[in-house]
Tab-separated table of C-alpha atoms in Angstrom:
chain	number	residue	atom	x	y	z
A	67	MET	CA	104.446	113.251	77.909
A	68	THR	CA	106.978	112.567	80.667
A	69	SER	CA	107.642	115.596	82.879
A	70	ALA	CA	111.053	116.465	84.298
A	71	LEU	CA	110.003	115.093	87.678
A	72	ASP	CA	108.747	111.842	86.146
A	73	GLY	CA	111.936	111.269	84.167
A	74	ALA	CA	115.302	109.851	85.128
A	75	PHE	CA	117.633	111.729	87.469
A	76	SER	CA	121.392	111.435	87.921
A	77	SER	CA	124.169	113.178	89.795
A	78	SER	CA	127.923	112.612	89.638
A	79	GLY	CA	128.431	113.474	93.308
A	80	HIS	CA	130.937	115.801	94.920
A	81	GLY	CA	133.407	115.925	97.770
A	82	PRO	CA	134.632	112.909	99.754
A	83	HIS	CA	131.363	110.976	99.250
A	84	SER	CA	131.534	111.056	95.453
A	85	ARG	CA	133.288	107.670	95.477
A	86	LEU	CA	130.006	106.196	96.757
A	87	GLY	CA	127.079	105.536	94.429
A	88	VAL	CA	123.385	104.986	95.064
A	89	VAL	CA	120.854	103.484	92.652
A	90	LEU	CA	117.237	104.394	93.482
A	91	LEU	CA	114.282	102.491	92.017
A	92	HIS	CA	110.667	103.635	91.946
A	93	GLY	CA	107.514	101.593	92.396
A	94	PHE	CA	104.997	99.792	90.196
A	95	THR	CA	102.842	102.133	88.014
A	96	GLY	CA	104.812	105.065	89.453
A	97	SER	CA	107.755	107.132	88.262
A	98	PRO	CA	110.942	108.803	89.532
A	99	ARG	CA	108.748	111.615	90.892
A	100	SER	CA	108.077	109.522	93.999
A	101	MET	CA	111.841	109.192	94.573
A	102	ARG	CA	113.048	112.602	93.397
A	103	GLY	CA	113.283	114.180	96.841
A	104	TRP	CA	115.214	111.191	98.191
A	105	ALA	CA	117.554	111.196	95.190
A	106	GLU	CA	118.199	114.937	95.448
A	107	SER	CA	118.906	114.720	99.180
A	108	LEU	CA	121.528	112.023	98.568
A	109	ALA	CA	123.005	114.035	95.711
A	110	ASP	CA	123.170	117.107	97.972
A	111	ALA	CA	125.060	114.958	100.521
A	112	GLY	CA	127.678	114.334	97.822
A	113	PHE	CA	126.830	110.802	96.675
A	114	ALA	CA	126.726	109.824	93.021
A	115	VAL	CA	123.099	108.986	92.200
A	116	ARG	CA	121.192	107.162	89.477
A	117	LEU	CA	117.393	107.175	89.441
A	118	PRO	CA	116.212	105.500	86.223
A	119	LEU	CA	112.741	105.595	84.710
A	120	LEU	CA	111.764	101.933	84.520
A	121	PRO	CA	110.421	100.605	81.185
A	122	GLY	CA	106.665	100.940	80.748
A	123	HIS	CA	106.460	103.724	83.321
A	124	GLY	CA	106.100	107.480	82.974
A	125	THR	CA	103.988	107.229	79.796
A	126	THR	CA	100.660	105.344	79.731
A	127	TRP	CA	99.327	102.331	81.575
A	128	GLN	CA	98.889	100.621	78.214
A	129	ASP	CA	102.682	100.785	77.732
A	130	LEU	CA	103.189	99.168	81.117
A	131	GLY	CA	100.818	96.395	80.113
A	132	THR	CA	103.227	95.265	77.394
A	133	SER	CA	106.372	95.230	79.558
A	134	ARG	CA	107.938	92.342	81.452
A	135	TRP	CA	109.608	92.278	84.838
A	136	GLN	CA	112.919	91.367	83.220
A	137	SER	CA	112.952	94.759	81.480
A	138	TRP	CA	112.379	96.565	84.795
A	139	TYR	CA	115.232	94.631	86.344
A	140	GLY	CA	117.388	95.215	83.281
A	141	ALA	CA	117.087	98.978	83.735
A	142	ALA	CA	118.026	98.614	87.406
A	143	GLU	CA	120.997	96.436	86.509
A	144	GLN	CA	122.179	98.916	83.894
A	145	ALA	CA	122.061	101.794	86.405
A	146	PHE	CA	124.036	99.695	88.892
A	147	ALA	CA	126.631	98.737	86.279
A	148	GLU	CA	127.146	102.375	85.297
A	149	LEU	CA	127.907	103.400	88.867
A	150	ALA	CA	129.936	100.286	89.662
A	151	ARG	CA	132.371	101.137	86.850
A	152	GLU	CA	133.072	104.535	88.401
A	153	ARG	CA	132.569	104.215	92.184
A	154	SER	CA	134.243	102.158	94.873
A	155	GLN	CA	130.959	101.138	96.491
A	156	VAL	CA	127.363	101.146	95.243
A	157	PHE	CA	124.236	101.000	97.383
A	158	VAL	CA	120.762	100.150	96.100
A	159	ALA	CA	117.501	101.679	97.300
A	160	GLY	CA	113.888	101.124	96.350
A	161	LEU	CA	110.270	101.930	97.098
A	162	SER	CA	107.658	99.163	96.904
A	163	MET	CA	108.365	97.203	93.693
A	164	GLY	CA	111.612	99.162	93.500
A	165	GLY	CA	112.494	97.518	96.799
A	166	ALA	CA	112.035	94.086	95.228
A	167	LEU	CA	114.291	95.086	92.342
A	168	ALA	CA	116.889	96.391	94.800
A	169	LEU	CA	116.820	93.072	96.663
A	170	ARG	CA	117.328	91.153	93.430
A	171	LEU	CA	120.326	93.336	92.630
A	172	ALA	CA	121.698	92.637	96.098
A	173	ALA	CA	121.262	88.904	95.522
A	174	HIS	CA	123.180	88.947	92.234
A	175	ARG	CA	125.575	91.900	92.382
A	176	PRO	CA	128.172	93.090	94.928
A	177	VAL	CA	126.123	95.878	96.476
A	178	ALA	CA	127.478	97.629	99.572
A	179	GLY	CA	124.105	98.018	101.262
A	180	VAL	CA	120.348	97.985	100.704
A	181	LEU	CA	117.802	100.681	101.605
A	182	LEU	CA	114.090	99.878	101.301
A	183	VAL	CA	110.868	101.797	101.817
A	184	ASN	CA	107.771	99.616	102.192
A	185	PRO	CA	109.229	96.897	99.944
A	186	GLY	CA	106.785	94.712	98.057
A	187	LEU	CA	107.224	90.944	98.080
A	188	THR	CA	103.614	89.747	98.339
A	189	ILE	CA	100.283	90.910	96.901
A	190	ALA	CA	97.161	91.077	99.059
A	191	ASP	CA	94.612	91.121	96.213
A	192	PRO	CA	92.936	87.666	96.126
A	193	ARG	CA	92.761	87.912	92.328
A	194	ALA	CA	96.565	88.052	92.016
A	195	PRO	CA	97.141	84.285	91.623
A	196	PHE	CA	94.748	84.284	88.659
A	197	SER	CA	96.081	87.430	86.940
A	198	GLY	CA	97.719	85.322	84.227
A	199	LEU	CA	94.235	84.283	83.099
A	200	ILE	CA	92.348	87.452	84.016
A	201	LYS	CA	94.595	89.557	81.778
A	202	TYR	CA	92.954	88.013	78.700
A	203	VAL	CA	89.497	89.244	79.650
A	204	LEU	CA	90.239	92.333	81.762
A	205	LYS	CA	92.850	94.830	80.615
A	206	SER	CA	93.035	97.009	83.710
A	207	VAL	CA	91.771	97.590	87.242
A	208	PRO	CA	91.569	100.751	89.404
A	209	ALA	CA	94.789	102.541	90.289
A	210	ILE	CA	96.903	101.730	93.323
A	211	GLY	CA	98.869	104.996	93.444
A	212	ASN	CA	98.879	108.018	95.751
A	213	ASP	CA	98.654	106.185	99.066
A	214	ILE	CA	99.996	109.274	100.859
A	215	ASN	CA	98.946	110.664	104.231
A	216	MET	CA	100.030	114.229	103.487
A	217	PRO	CA	97.237	116.170	101.707
A	218	GLY	CA	97.739	117.517	98.212
A	219	ILE	CA	100.698	115.322	97.199
A	220	ASP	CA	100.637	113.509	93.856
A	221	GLU	CA	103.208	110.825	93.024
A	222	GLY	CA	102.281	110.854	89.338
A	223	ALA	CA	101.214	107.219	89.140
A	224	TYR	CA	98.975	105.787	86.429
A	225	ASP	CA	95.210	106.160	86.771
A	226	ARG	CA	94.749	102.455	85.914
A	227	THR	CA	96.699	99.295	86.707
A	228	PRO	CA	97.217	96.916	83.754
A	229	VAL	CA	96.433	93.338	84.746
A	230	ALA	CA	99.148	91.922	82.499
A	231	ALA	CA	101.740	94.009	84.329
A	232	ALA	CA	100.315	92.938	87.695
A	233	HIS	CA	100.921	89.362	86.563
A	234	GLN	CA	104.543	90.266	85.803
A	235	LEU	CA	104.826	91.881	89.231
A	236	GLY	CA	103.757	88.646	90.878
A	237	ARG	CA	106.376	86.729	88.907
A	238	LEU	CA	109.048	89.216	89.980
A	239	PHE	CA	108.068	88.857	93.634
A	240	LYS	CA	108.313	85.059	93.484
A	241	THR	CA	111.783	85.284	91.964
A	242	VAL	CA	112.993	87.777	94.567
A	243	VAL	CA	111.588	85.803	97.508
A	244	ALA	CA	113.482	82.741	96.291
A	245	ASP	CA	116.680	84.813	96.110
A	246	LEU	CA	116.393	86.463	99.533
A	247	PRO	CA	118.819	84.071	101.314
A	248	ARG	CA	121.503	85.345	98.925
A	249	VAL	CA	121.069	88.938	100.141
A	250	THR	CA	123.873	89.347	102.688
A	251	ALA	CA	124.554	93.090	102.462
A	252	PRO	CA	123.527	95.331	105.402
A	253	THR	CA	119.891	96.280	104.929
A	254	LEU	CA	117.887	99.247	106.242
A	255	VAL	CA	114.092	99.104	105.911
A	256	PHE	CA	111.616	101.920	106.482
A	257	ARG	CA	108.135	100.571	107.221
A	258	SER	CA	104.970	102.654	107.501
A	259	ALA	CA	102.601	101.881	110.353
A	260	VAL	CA	99.739	102.259	107.866
A	261	ASP	CA	100.238	100.996	104.319
A	262	HIS	CA	97.200	100.438	102.095
A	263	THR	CA	99.258	99.017	99.210
A	264	VAL	CA	101.877	96.531	100.481
A	265	PRO	CA	100.613	94.012	103.064
A	266	GLU	CA	102.477	93.191	106.261
A	267	SER	CA	103.103	89.714	104.865
A	268	SER	CA	105.856	91.285	102.735
A	269	MET	CA	107.750	92.242	105.881
A	270	ARG	CA	107.229	88.799	107.410
A	271	VAL	CA	108.698	87.164	104.309
A	272	LEU	CA	111.613	89.599	104.288
A	273	ARG	CA	112.472	89.008	107.947
A	274	ARG	CA	112.175	85.236	107.609
A	275	ARG	CA	114.163	84.693	104.411
A	276	ILE	CA	116.754	87.475	103.992
A	277	GLY	CA	120.328	86.258	104.371
A	278	THR	CA	121.882	89.302	106.051
A	279	ASP	CA	122.536	89.410	109.778
A	280	ARG	CA	122.384	93.213	109.652
A	281	LEU	CA	118.718	94.030	109.150
A	282	GLU	CA	117.333	97.198	110.733
A	283	VAL	CA	113.683	98.257	110.466
A	284	VAL	CA	112.778	101.900	111.107
A	285	PRO	CA	109.058	102.501	111.804
A	286	LEU	CA	107.333	105.422	110.104
A	287	ALA	CA	104.493	106.628	112.302
A	288	ASP	CA	103.008	109.345	110.120
A	289	SER	CA	103.240	108.108	106.531
A	290	TYR	CA	101.363	105.763	104.214
A	291	HIS	CA	102.829	103.681	101.398
A	292	VAL	CA	104.616	106.399	99.394
A	293	ALA	CA	106.558	107.482	102.458
A	294	THR	CA	109.287	109.098	100.353
A	295	MET	CA	106.781	111.925	99.678
A	296	ASP	CA	105.008	111.869	103.021
A	297	HIS	CA	105.421	113.294	106.534
A	298	ASP	CA	108.392	111.054	107.355
A	299	ALA	CA	110.366	111.792	104.189
A	300	GLU	CA	113.028	113.846	105.973
A	301	LEU	CA	113.595	110.980	108.405
A	302	ILE	CA	114.150	108.634	105.467
A	303	TYR	CA	116.567	111.062	103.840
A	304	ARG	CA	118.596	111.613	107.016
A	305	ARG	CA	118.796	107.999	108.133
A	306	SER	CA	119.687	106.886	104.605
A	307	ALA	CA	122.690	109.203	104.403
A	308	GLU	CA	123.823	108.103	107.881
A	309	PHE	CA	123.475	104.426	106.949
A	310	ILE	CA	125.509	104.812	103.766
A	311	GLN	CA	128.253	106.746	105.531
A	312	THR	CA	128.414	104.220	108.388
A	313	ILE	CA	128.646	101.189	106.110
A	314	ALA	CA	131.221	102.855	103.874
A	315	ALA	CA	133.357	103.890	106.854
A	316	ALA	CA	133.237	100.384	108.338
A	317	SER	CA	134.240	98.906	104.999
A	318	ALA	CA	137.167	101.326	104.675
A	319	THR	CA	138.349	100.464	108.190
A	320	HIS	CA	138.135	96.747	107.457
A	321	THR	CA	140.013	97.154	104.172
A	322	GLY	CA	142.743	99.174	105.881
A	323	ALA	CA	143.135	96.611	108.651
A	324	THR	CA	143.322	93.775	106.114
A	325	ARG	CA	146.045	95.532	104.145
A	326	ALA	CA	148.005	96.287	107.308
A	327	GLY	CA	147.910	92.627	108.308
A	328	ALA	CA	148.902	91.339	104.886
């Protein structure tokens, strides 16, 4: 059964920042629990927030094994569309696979900015290229969750990783990498010095192919992969709010200057 922390979270925002929306997307085999603190901090800052539970997640790994990457992206797209109807600007944020989904949104939708924590774009496991065949003989492999430096923290990820879903993850990554030149929105990336889940090759691909000329990478010295629940979480929360406010203010200034010159 999905707990309150594992389920979707939303906030309508308040104050002057309520015109700004943020979609947050969790990682592969995980749930909104890993993003709840980040989402609540942004909601407390006044932003409108959507944190969906992606299909196949928050239940059993067998459910995830029957889902496709298009359904994960569809849930992300729906959350973005909901906010875009109501807010003047919408930012997208993601952890790991959620980062890949956020980048795809930025490539295909008018997002105001992108915030990523240890985004996944490549897979280090040498079996990954053969997962499309392996899935017929091996249903699951050991879990990849809870790569957290802080003791006693549980992100609520599955205890097994379905191979069929890992195959879908690889297909998603290939699609997103191809789309990276189309991502022109300002992008803020938080990258852990030690990450046992996402290889450094993901960052190399991101730096080489992303289309934006406003890419900032913030190092996280004391966190592992699930940094949103680790020692550097407060840094992520603070810098995220500052980034959103800065981009929104710059956009408002530009819009005002354009209208004045019309």
